[in-house]
């Protein structure tokens, strides 16, 4: 299979380049030349398969002959080591819990699969793969955990000093081994600028085998399509669900569109955003107007220029009409989100995190107009990751803190402090090999 850039479709590369390069030189996004479809043989039996078997079939449809069956099976099984329960709050109102992975957020799916695919792509090479990632919070933790002790790789995480939460910082700085954390005396933008400067530096790219664990990497999208199949399989046959997706960069929703390409019957997608509503606004007006983001309590969705938007457009043949038939947008305020957290707790004794709460209100509005159709809300993070908001709405001690988050508090942070300076970063990279 070849992969092309959404900006210059004649720019085509193989799987290894699409994954290790992550971003085409023209700043487009890589897409597979032919969108995979699962056969009618698969759809005849898929309800009788295990989750890992369904996921393997989807992964094989994407990668085909480029990844041998045994290697792909290891990647899928190594990624999916935790459960994905579908919880029914009331008839028609379902929650898909995507937070049972090691860092308690759905980003574990993408990061764990990417780590395994990258390690396989560079197998047998003498040089180690150096993975650079700038993070403002959750991505760094998922990537660190996913690559920890993966042979042939080392990860360098840049994060802005004083600007990530205490537990998030512990997720980045306590693993050791092949994971290093750099605490940058600057902003998230400084961190991103340093990562970019390393890729543009000829000497560094010759001496180090550099790649990025960027969220627009195709390797992170493919495994996110798996759970759309798994959730649908748990509904009665013949019921086409509507998925409500709390969205920021729209990787999660794009993965749902890929699942539809595979042949999954989905009635609609709900693009649920906080007040950073560039995509809902586009669905309404037909005009795409990215803008600087505004801070909210669902901060992983504070995105003003969603990085997967070009992929979404490509999947609809660049037709606004086609996109708005399949995707409905809702914009939810912080006050509405807080009220939903309290309401779901009092009605159903269930604790939704602020991101899931945004999607839950959107799903309820959608059901009001489509009363006979079920919705599935993707719950993207464990509520304990947003303890300050949860305690504010529900009181202290209500949300239980999972063991693997609690133990981090006692681990020792190890991070190198650096000025937001390109020369200093280069020196550190060359001196710490
Ligand atoms: C990253 C993230 C999102 C947004 O996902 P996208 O794929 O960027 O749309 C939503 N919720 C949580 C908890 C996240 O970490």
PDB file of N, CA, C and O and ligand atoms in Angstrom, residues 105-107 138 224 246-252 300-301 353 355 380-381 386, ligand 1:
ATOM      1  N   UNK A 105      -6.311   7.083  29.784  1.00  0.00           N
ATOM      2  CA  UNK A 105      -6.932   7.898  28.742  1.00  0.00           C
ATOM      3  C   UNK A 105      -6.927   7.118  27.433  1.00  0.00           C
ATOM      4  O   UNK A 105      -6.111   6.209  27.236  1.00  0.00           O
ATOM      5  N   UNK A 106      -7.834   7.466  26.526  1.00  0.00           N
ATOM      6  CA  UNK A 106      -7.942   6.706  25.278  1.00  0.00           C
ATOM      7  C   UNK A 106      -6.684   6.836  24.430  1.00  0.00           C
ATOM      8  O   UNK A 106      -6.482   6.044  23.510  1.00  0.00           O
ATOM      9  N   UNK A 107      -5.831   7.827  24.718  1.00  0.00           N
ATOM     10  CA  UNK A 107      -4.617   7.976  23.919  1.00  0.00           C
ATOM     11  C   UNK A 107      -3.696   6.764  24.047  1.00  0.00           C
ATOM     12  O   UNK A 107      -2.802   6.577  23.237  1.00  0.00           O
ATOM     13  N   UNK A 138      -1.539  15.137  28.395  1.00  0.00           N
ATOM     14  CA  UNK A 138      -1.804  13.701  28.311  1.00  0.00           C
ATOM     15  C   UNK A 138      -1.009  12.930  27.269  1.00  0.00           C
ATOM     16  O   UNK A 138      -0.683  11.766  27.466  1.00  0.00           O
ATOM     17  N   UNK A 224      -7.492   3.285  16.824  1.00  0.00           N
ATOM     18  CA  UNK A 224      -8.682   3.924  17.389  1.00  0.00           C
ATOM     19  C   UNK A 224      -9.952   3.504  16.657  1.00  0.00           C
ATOM     20  O   UNK A 224     -11.055   3.704  17.163  1.00  0.00           O
ATOM     21  N   UNK A 246     -16.127  13.344  22.147  1.00  0.00           N
ATOM     22  CA  UNK A 246     -15.570  14.601  22.659  1.00  0.00           C
ATOM     23  C   UNK A 246     -14.308  14.926  21.872  1.00  0.00           C
ATOM     24  O   UNK A 246     -13.348  14.166  21.899  1.00  0.00           O
ATOM     25  N   UNK A 247     -14.298  16.034  21.147  1.00  0.00           N
ATOM     26  CA  UNK A 247     -13.286  16.224  20.111  1.00  0.00           C
ATOM     27  C   UNK A 247     -12.450  17.479  20.277  1.00  0.00           C
ATOM     28  O   UNK A 247     -12.938  18.525  20.702  1.00  0.00           O
ATOM     29  N   UNK A 248     -11.167  17.333  19.917  1.00  0.00           N
ATOM     30  CA  UNK A 248     -10.229  18.447  19.922  1.00  0.00           C
ATOM     31  C   UNK A 248      -9.507  18.509  18.590  1.00  0.00           C
ATOM     32  O   UNK A 248      -9.815  19.312  17.715  1.00  0.00           O
ATOM     33  N   UNK A 249      -8.568  17.587  18.394  1.00  0.00           N
ATOM     34  CA  UNK A 249      -7.890  17.494  17.097  1.00  0.00           C
ATOM     35  C   UNK A 249      -8.607  16.554  16.130  1.00  0.00           C
ATOM     36  O   UNK A 249      -8.170  16.349  15.006  1.00  0.00           O
ATOM     37  N   UNK A 250      -9.662  15.931  16.562  1.00  0.00           N
ATOM     38  CA  UNK A 250     -10.538  15.107  15.723  1.00  0.00           C
ATOM     39  C   UNK A 250      -9.888  13.825  15.195  1.00  0.00           C
ATOM     40  O   UNK A 250     -10.331  13.274  14.196  1.00  0.00           O
ATOM     41  N   UNK A 251      -8.850  13.349  15.907  1.00  0.00           N
ATOM     42  CA  UNK A 251      -8.295  12.051  15.555  1.00  0.00           C
ATOM     43  C   UNK A 251      -9.284  10.940  15.879  1.00  0.00           C
ATOM     44  O   UNK A 251      -9.474  10.002  15.098  1.00  0.00           O
ATOM     45  N   UNK A 252      -9.932  11.052  17.030  1.00  0.00           N
ATOM     46  CA  UNK A 252     -10.861  10.023  17.461  1.00  0.00           C
ATOM     47  C   UNK A 252     -12.029   9.922  16.475  1.00  0.00           C
ATOM     48  O   UNK A 252     -12.413   8.831  16.052  1.00  0.00           O
ATOM     49  N   UNK A 300      -8.224  18.997  27.175  1.00  0.00           N
ATOM     50  CA  UNK A 300      -7.616  18.224  26.085  1.00  0.00           C
ATOM     51  C   UNK A 300      -8.320  18.519  24.757  1.00  0.00           C
ATOM     52  O   UNK A 300      -7.889  18.059  23.702  1.00  0.00           O
ATOM     53  N   UNK A 301      -9.402  19.281  24.810  1.00  0.00           N
ATOM     54  CA  UNK A 301     -10.131  19.639  23.579  1.00  0.00           C
ATOM     55  C   UNK A 301     -10.017  21.133  23.280  1.00  0.00           C
ATOM     56  O   UNK A 301     -10.782  21.649  22.473  1.00  0.00           O
ATOM     57  N   UNK A 353     -16.033  12.192  33.336  1.00  0.00           N
ATOM     58  CA  UNK A 353     -15.002  13.234  33.356  1.00  0.00           C
ATOM     59  C   UNK A 353     -15.490  14.408  32.492  1.00  0.00           C
ATOM     60  O   UNK A 353     -16.477  14.264  31.754  1.00  0.00           O
ATOM     61  N   UNK A 355     -14.562  15.701  29.730  1.00  0.00           N
ATOM     62  CA  UNK A 355     -14.598  15.476  28.278  1.00  0.00           C
ATOM     63  C   UNK A 355     -15.794  14.608  27.898  1.00  0.00           C
ATOM     64  O   UNK A 355     -16.555  14.918  26.981  1.00  0.00           O
ATOM     65  N   UNK A 380     -13.387   9.408  27.248  1.00  0.00           N
ATOM     66  CA  UNK A 380     -11.992   9.374  26.808  1.00  0.00           C
ATOM     67  C   UNK A 380     -10.971   9.383  27.942  1.00  0.00           C
ATOM     68  O   UNK A 380      -9.792   9.129  27.701  1.00  0.00           O
ATOM     69  N   UNK A 381     -11.398   9.717  29.158  1.00  0.00           N
ATOM     70  CA  UNK A 381     -10.431   9.724  30.270  1.00  0.00           C
ATOM     71  C   UNK A 381     -11.123   9.331  31.569  1.00  0.00           C
ATOM     72  O   UNK A 381     -12.332   9.522  31.731  1.00  0.00           O
ATOM     73  N   UNK A 386      -8.979  14.421  36.343  1.00  0.00           N
ATOM     74  CA  UNK A 386      -9.431  15.820  36.402  1.00  0.00           C
ATOM     75  C   UNK A 386     -10.064  16.084  37.764  1.00  0.00           C
ATOM     76  O   UNK A 386     -11.196  16.550  37.881  1.00  0.00           O
TER      77      UNK A 386
HETATM   78  C1  LIG B   1      -6.915  14.038  23.376  1.00  0.00           C
HETATM   79  C2  LIG B   1      -8.201  13.979  24.113  1.00  0.00           C
HETATM   80  C3  LIG B   1      -9.449  14.293  23.505  1.00  0.00           C
HETATM   81  C4  LIG B   1      -9.552  14.794  22.087  1.00  0.00           C
HETATM   82  O1  LIG B   1      -9.299  13.792  21.143  1.00  0.00           O
HETATM   83  P1  LIG B   1      -9.039  14.172  19.610  1.00  0.00           P
HETATM   84  O2  LIG B   1      -8.714  12.899  18.953  1.00  0.00           O
HETATM   85  O3  LIG B   1      -7.871  15.142  19.631  1.00  0.00           O
HETATM   86  O4  LIG B   1     -10.262  14.824  19.090  1.00  0.00           O
HETATM   87  C5  LIG B   1     -10.618  14.136  24.238  1.00  0.00           C
HETATM   88  N1  LIG B   1     -10.576  13.740  25.530  1.00  0.00           N
HETATM   89  C6  LIG B   1      -9.416  13.453  26.157  1.00  0.00           C
HETATM   90  C7  LIG B   1      -9.444  13.047  27.577  1.00  0.00           C
HETATM   91  C8  LIG B   1      -8.186  13.561  25.482  1.00  0.00           C
HETATM   92  O5  LIG B   1      -7.030  13.288  26.123  1.00  0.00           O
END
